XYZ file of C-alpha atoms in Angstrom:
406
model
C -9.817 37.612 50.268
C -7.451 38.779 47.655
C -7.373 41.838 45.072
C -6.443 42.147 41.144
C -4.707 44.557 38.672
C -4.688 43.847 35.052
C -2.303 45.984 33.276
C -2.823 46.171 29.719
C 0.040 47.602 27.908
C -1.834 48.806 24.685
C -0.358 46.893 21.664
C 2.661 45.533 23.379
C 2.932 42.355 21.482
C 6.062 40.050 21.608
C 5.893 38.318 17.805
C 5.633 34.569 17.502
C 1.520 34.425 16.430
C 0.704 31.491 14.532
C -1.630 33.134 12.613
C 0.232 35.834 11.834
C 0.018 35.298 7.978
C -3.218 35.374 7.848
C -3.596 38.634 9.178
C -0.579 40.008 7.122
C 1.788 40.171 9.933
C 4.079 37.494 9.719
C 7.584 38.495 11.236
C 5.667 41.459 13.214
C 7.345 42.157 16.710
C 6.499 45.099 18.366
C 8.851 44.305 21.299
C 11.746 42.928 19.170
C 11.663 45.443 16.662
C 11.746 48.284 19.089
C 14.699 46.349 20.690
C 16.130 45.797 17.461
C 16.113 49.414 16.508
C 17.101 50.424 19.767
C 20.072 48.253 19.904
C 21.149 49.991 16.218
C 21.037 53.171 17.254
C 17.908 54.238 15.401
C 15.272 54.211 18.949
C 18.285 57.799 19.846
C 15.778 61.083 19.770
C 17.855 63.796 21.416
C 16.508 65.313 24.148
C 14.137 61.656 24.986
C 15.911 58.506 24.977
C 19.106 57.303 23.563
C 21.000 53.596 23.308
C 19.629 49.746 24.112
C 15.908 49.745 25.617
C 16.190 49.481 29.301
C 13.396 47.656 30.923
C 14.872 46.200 34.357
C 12.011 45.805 36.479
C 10.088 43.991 33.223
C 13.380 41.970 32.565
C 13.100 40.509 36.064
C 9.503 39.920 35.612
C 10.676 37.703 32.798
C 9.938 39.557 29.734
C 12.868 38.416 27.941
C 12.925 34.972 28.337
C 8.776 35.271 27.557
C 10.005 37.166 24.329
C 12.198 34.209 23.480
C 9.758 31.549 24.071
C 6.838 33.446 21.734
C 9.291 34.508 18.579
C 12.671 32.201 19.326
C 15.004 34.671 20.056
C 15.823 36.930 23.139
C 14.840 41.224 22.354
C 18.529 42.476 21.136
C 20.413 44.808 23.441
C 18.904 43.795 26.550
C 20.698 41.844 29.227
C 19.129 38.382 30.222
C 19.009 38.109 34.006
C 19.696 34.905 35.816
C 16.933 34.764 38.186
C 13.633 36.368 37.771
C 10.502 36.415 39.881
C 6.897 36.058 39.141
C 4.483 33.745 36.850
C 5.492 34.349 33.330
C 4.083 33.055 29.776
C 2.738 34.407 26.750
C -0.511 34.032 25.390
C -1.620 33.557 21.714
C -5.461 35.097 20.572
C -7.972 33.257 19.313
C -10.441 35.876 18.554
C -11.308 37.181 15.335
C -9.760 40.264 14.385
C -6.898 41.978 15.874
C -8.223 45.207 17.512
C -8.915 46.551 20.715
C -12.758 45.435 21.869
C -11.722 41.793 20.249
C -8.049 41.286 23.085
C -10.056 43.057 26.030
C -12.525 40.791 25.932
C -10.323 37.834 25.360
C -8.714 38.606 28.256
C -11.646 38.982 30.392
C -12.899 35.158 29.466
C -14.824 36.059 26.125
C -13.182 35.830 22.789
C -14.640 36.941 19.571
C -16.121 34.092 18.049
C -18.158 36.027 15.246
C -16.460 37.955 12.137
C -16.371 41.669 12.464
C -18.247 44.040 9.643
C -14.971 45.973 7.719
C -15.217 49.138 5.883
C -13.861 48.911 1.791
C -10.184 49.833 1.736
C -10.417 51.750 -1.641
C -12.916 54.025 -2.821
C -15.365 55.781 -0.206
C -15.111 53.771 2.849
C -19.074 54.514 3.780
C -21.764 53.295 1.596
C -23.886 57.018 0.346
C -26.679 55.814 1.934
C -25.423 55.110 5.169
C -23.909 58.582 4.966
C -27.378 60.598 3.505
C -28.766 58.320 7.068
C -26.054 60.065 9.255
C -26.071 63.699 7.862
C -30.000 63.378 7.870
C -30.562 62.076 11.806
C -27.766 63.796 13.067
C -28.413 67.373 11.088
C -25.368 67.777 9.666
C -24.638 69.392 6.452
C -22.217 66.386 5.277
C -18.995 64.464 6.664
C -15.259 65.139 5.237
C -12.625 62.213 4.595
C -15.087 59.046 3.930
C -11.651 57.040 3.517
C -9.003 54.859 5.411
C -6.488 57.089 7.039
C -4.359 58.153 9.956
C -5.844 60.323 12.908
C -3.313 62.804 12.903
C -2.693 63.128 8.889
C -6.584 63.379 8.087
C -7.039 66.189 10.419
C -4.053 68.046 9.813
C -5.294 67.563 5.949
C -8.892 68.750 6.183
C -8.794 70.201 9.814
C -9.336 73.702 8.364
C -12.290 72.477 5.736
C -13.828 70.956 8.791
C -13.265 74.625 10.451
C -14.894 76.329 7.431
C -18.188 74.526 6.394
C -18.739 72.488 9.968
C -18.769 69.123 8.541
C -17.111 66.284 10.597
C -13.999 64.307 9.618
C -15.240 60.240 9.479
C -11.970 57.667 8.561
C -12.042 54.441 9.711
C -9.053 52.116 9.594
C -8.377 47.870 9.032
C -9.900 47.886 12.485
C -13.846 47.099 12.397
C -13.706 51.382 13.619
C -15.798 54.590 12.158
C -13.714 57.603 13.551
C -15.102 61.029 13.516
C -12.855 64.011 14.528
C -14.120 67.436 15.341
C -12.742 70.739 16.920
C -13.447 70.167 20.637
C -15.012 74.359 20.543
C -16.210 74.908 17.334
C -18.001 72.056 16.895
C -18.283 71.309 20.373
C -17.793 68.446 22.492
C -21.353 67.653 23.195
C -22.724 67.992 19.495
C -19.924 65.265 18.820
C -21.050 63.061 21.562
C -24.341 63.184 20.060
C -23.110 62.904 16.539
C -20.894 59.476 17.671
C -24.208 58.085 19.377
C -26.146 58.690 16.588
C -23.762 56.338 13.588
C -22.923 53.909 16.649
C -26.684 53.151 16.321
C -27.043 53.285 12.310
C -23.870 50.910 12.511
C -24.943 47.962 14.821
C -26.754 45.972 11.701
C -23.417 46.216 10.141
C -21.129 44.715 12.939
C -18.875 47.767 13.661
C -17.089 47.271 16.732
C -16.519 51.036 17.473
C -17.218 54.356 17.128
C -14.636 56.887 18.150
C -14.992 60.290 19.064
C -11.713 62.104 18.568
C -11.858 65.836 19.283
C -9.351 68.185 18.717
C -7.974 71.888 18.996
C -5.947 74.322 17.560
C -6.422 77.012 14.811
C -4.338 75.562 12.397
C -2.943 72.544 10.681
C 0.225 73.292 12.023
C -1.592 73.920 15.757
C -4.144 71.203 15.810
C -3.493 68.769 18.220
C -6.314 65.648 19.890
C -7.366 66.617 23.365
C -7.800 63.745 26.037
C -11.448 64.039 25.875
C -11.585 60.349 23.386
C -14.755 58.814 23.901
C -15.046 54.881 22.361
C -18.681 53.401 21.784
C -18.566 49.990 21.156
C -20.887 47.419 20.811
C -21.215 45.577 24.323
C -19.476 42.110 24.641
C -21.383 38.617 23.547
C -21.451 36.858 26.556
C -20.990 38.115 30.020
C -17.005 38.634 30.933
C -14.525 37.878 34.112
C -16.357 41.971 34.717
C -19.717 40.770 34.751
C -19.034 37.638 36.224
C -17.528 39.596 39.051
C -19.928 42.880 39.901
C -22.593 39.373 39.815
C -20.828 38.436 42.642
C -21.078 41.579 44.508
C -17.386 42.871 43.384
C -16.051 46.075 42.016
C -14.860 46.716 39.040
C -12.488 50.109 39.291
C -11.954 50.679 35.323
C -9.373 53.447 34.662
C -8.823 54.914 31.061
C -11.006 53.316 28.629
C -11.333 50.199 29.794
C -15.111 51.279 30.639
C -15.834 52.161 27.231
C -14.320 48.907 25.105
C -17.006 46.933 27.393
C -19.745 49.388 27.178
C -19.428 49.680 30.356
C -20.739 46.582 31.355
C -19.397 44.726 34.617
C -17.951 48.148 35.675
C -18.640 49.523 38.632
C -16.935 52.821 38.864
C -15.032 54.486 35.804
C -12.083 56.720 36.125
C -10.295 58.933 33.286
C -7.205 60.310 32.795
C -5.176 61.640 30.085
C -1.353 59.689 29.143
C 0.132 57.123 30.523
C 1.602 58.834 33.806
C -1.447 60.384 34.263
C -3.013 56.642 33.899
C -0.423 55.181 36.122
C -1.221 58.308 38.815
C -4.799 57.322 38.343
C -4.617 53.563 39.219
C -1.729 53.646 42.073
C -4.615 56.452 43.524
C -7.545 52.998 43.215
C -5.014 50.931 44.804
C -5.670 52.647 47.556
C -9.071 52.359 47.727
C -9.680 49.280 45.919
C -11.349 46.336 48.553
C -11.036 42.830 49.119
C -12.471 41.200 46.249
C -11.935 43.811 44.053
C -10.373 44.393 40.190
C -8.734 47.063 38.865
C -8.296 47.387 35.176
C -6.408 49.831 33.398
C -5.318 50.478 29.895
C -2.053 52.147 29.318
C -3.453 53.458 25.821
C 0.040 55.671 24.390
C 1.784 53.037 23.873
C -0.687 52.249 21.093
C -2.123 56.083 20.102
C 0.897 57.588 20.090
C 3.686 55.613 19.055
C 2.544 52.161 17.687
C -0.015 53.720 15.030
C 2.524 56.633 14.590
C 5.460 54.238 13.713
C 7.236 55.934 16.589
C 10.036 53.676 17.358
C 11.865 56.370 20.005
C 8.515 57.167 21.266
C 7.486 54.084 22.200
C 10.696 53.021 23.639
C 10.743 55.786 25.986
C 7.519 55.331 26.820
C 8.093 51.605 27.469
C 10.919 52.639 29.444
C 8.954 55.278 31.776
C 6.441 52.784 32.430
C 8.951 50.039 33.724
C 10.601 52.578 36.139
C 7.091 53.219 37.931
C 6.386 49.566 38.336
C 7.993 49.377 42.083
C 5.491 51.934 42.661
C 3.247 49.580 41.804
C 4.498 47.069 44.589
C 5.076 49.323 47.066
C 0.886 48.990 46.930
C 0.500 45.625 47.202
C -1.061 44.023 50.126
C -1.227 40.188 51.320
C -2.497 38.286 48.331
C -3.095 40.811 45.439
C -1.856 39.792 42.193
C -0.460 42.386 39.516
C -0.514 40.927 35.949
C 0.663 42.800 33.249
C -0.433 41.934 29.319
C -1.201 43.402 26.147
C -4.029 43.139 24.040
C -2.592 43.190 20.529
C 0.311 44.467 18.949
C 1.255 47.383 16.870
C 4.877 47.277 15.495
C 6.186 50.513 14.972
C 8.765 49.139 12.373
C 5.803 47.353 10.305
C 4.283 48.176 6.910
C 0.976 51.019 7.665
C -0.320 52.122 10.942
C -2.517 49.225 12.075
C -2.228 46.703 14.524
C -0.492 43.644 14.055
C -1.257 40.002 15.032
C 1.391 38.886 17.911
C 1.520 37.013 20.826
C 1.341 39.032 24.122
C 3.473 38.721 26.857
C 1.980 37.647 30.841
C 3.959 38.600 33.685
C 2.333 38.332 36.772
C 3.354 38.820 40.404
C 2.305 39.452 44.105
C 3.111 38.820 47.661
C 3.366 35.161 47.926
C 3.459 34.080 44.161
C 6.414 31.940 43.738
C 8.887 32.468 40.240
C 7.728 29.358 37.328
C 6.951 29.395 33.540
C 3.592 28.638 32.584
C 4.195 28.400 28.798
C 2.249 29.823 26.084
C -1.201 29.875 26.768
C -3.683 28.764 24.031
C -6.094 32.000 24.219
C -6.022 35.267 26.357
C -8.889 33.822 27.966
C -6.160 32.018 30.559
C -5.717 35.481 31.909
C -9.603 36.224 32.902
C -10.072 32.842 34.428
C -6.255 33.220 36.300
C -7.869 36.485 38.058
C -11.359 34.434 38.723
C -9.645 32.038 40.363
C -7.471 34.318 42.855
C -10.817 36.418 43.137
C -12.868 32.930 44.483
C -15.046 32.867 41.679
C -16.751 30.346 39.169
C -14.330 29.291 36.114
C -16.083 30.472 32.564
C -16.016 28.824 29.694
C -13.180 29.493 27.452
C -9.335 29.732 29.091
C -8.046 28.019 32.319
C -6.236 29.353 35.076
C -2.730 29.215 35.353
C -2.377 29.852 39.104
């Protein structure tokens, strides 16, 4: 029996969506824009990074020639290998919306059929009354913000009100999301928690996919900074996924980062946390230890997207990018007789692009493991060819939506 890893780089899209208009995106490319910049000069930060983006062990894995095949063109600066190894493709999404929750669950076998409930871009974001119903059942003297906004900006802008009078910061974004930031000691951790579980149940009649928790510390709006202690509640999936589907069949599910939380933790056997990508990375090459026969691991490498995408951090995310692709033989030096490693993304979020959301792209799918020969397998129709590609080398049933590419 074999084993799985599903790498999701957090809003590592490649361009090319057909549906990109729709959405606002059209001529988004989080990978070729990063490229772009890099190539130019303007992905330099002294001290981090500095010329083309280097991803080798990616390149081999095909990213380039996937990159060409989703947008048309091949990521500028980068040299093309000749040969490179692996299964490689790119898939489009078919779900609705372009956020997290919607691409995770895509790519475990269950896309987003249903429109999401959206909070008003102008004016107060949250309706008085569902506000009066939060302050009221959560005891709380009244919530800051009330708005679309950045994480970082809103709390270094009313970090120190929030200090003051004890109210919580609520934003919420073009994401179906209602944030709420508080100081991770003054307000506490645990009265957040609380708060969090408290609106994600005054928000299920209204279809919002999340509720964040995003604590923070620091004295100061020049000091505050968001701890690691993020906590996601989200609504639980429609129909069972490739998770459920597999603990059903007497598997583990090893979910590191938040992976647990976009599912609600269901189909998850055992949840592990860690803060940043190299702690991430740490984290999972630690379950690939342990991981059985039969088993999936699923991690989310979430900086890519928090710190750089929605920051419009083109050096950031490059180096990032970069660190990532020079652990990957780590990664192999893991792998046992028949595991497969695939490698996606769930969304995009060009750095170079108009406000700090997401952005509709394709993602890229590199996949490789002892014994799985080098061949394209195109662009794939839905993520959901990704879920039912790991059910198949897992042994078991197909679902209902994508189709294996093995």
């Amino acid at each position: 029996m074999a084993r799985a890893f599903i790498f999701v780089l957090d809003s590592f899209g490649i361009g090319g969506a057909s549906d990109a208009l729709k959405y606002g995106d059209d001529g988004s490319n989080t990978l070729g824009h990063i490229a772009e910049f890099c190539a130019a000069g303007a992905g330099d930060r002294k001290g981090l990074r500095s010329g083309p983006l280097k991803l080798p062990n990616m390149s081999a894995l095909g990213l380039l020639h996937i990159a060409k095949e989703a947008s048309g063109f091949y990521p500028a600066g980068m040299p093309v290998p000749e040969r490179v190894f692996g299964l490689r493709g790119a898939a489009s999404e078919i779900s609705h919306g372009k956020d997290t929750p919607s691409g995770h669950w895509e790519i475990a076998g269950t896309p987003v059929t249903f429109d999401w409930g959206y909070f008003p871009a102008e004016g107060d974001a949250f309706p008085p009354e569902l506000v009066e119903a939060i302050c009221k059942k959560a005891e709380i003297p009244g919530i800051l913000g009330n708005c679309h906004a950045s994480g970082t900006e809103i709390i270094a802008r009313l970090g120190e009100e929030h200090l003051r009078t004890g109210k919580p910061i609520c934003y919420t974004s073009t994401d179906s999301v209602f944030q709420i930031a508080a100081h991770e000691t003054h307000f506490g951790l645990d009265k957040l928690v609380a708060l969090c579980t408290v609106v994600r149940e005054l928000l299920d009649p209204l279809n919002i996919g999340r509720v964040i928790a995003r604590p923070f510390v620091g004295e100061d709006s020049k000091s505050f900074e968001r701890t690691g202690n993020r906590q996601d509640f989200s609504v639980p999936p429609p129909e069972p996924t490739l998770l459920d589907r597999l603990t059903q069949a007497e598997r583990s599910v090893h979910a590191v980062g938040k992976i647990g939380d976009i599912f609600a933790h269901k189909g998850v056997t055992r949840t592990i946390k860690a803060n940043g990508n190299m702690a991430l990375m740490d984290a999972t090459l630690k379950v690939m230890d342990e991981a059985a026969d039969g088993d999936l691991v699923f991690t989310n490498f979430v900086d890519f997207d928090m710190l750089y995408g929605h920051r419009r951090d083109v050096p950031g995310y490059a180096a990032a990018l970069e660190a990532f692709d020079r652990r990957l033989p780590e990664v192999n030096r893991k792998l046992k007789p028949g595991d497969l490693v695939l490698l996606t993304a769930d969304h995009g979020c060009d750095p170079t692009w108009r406000g700090t959301d997401h952005t509709r792209e394709r993602v890229p799918i590199m996949t490789f493991g002892p014994g799985i020969r080098s061949r394209a397998v195109g662009i794939r129709s839905t993520y959901a060819d990704i879920g039912e590609t790991v059910a198949a080398h897992l042994g078991i049933a197909p679902g209902r939506y994508g189709r294996s590419f093995l």
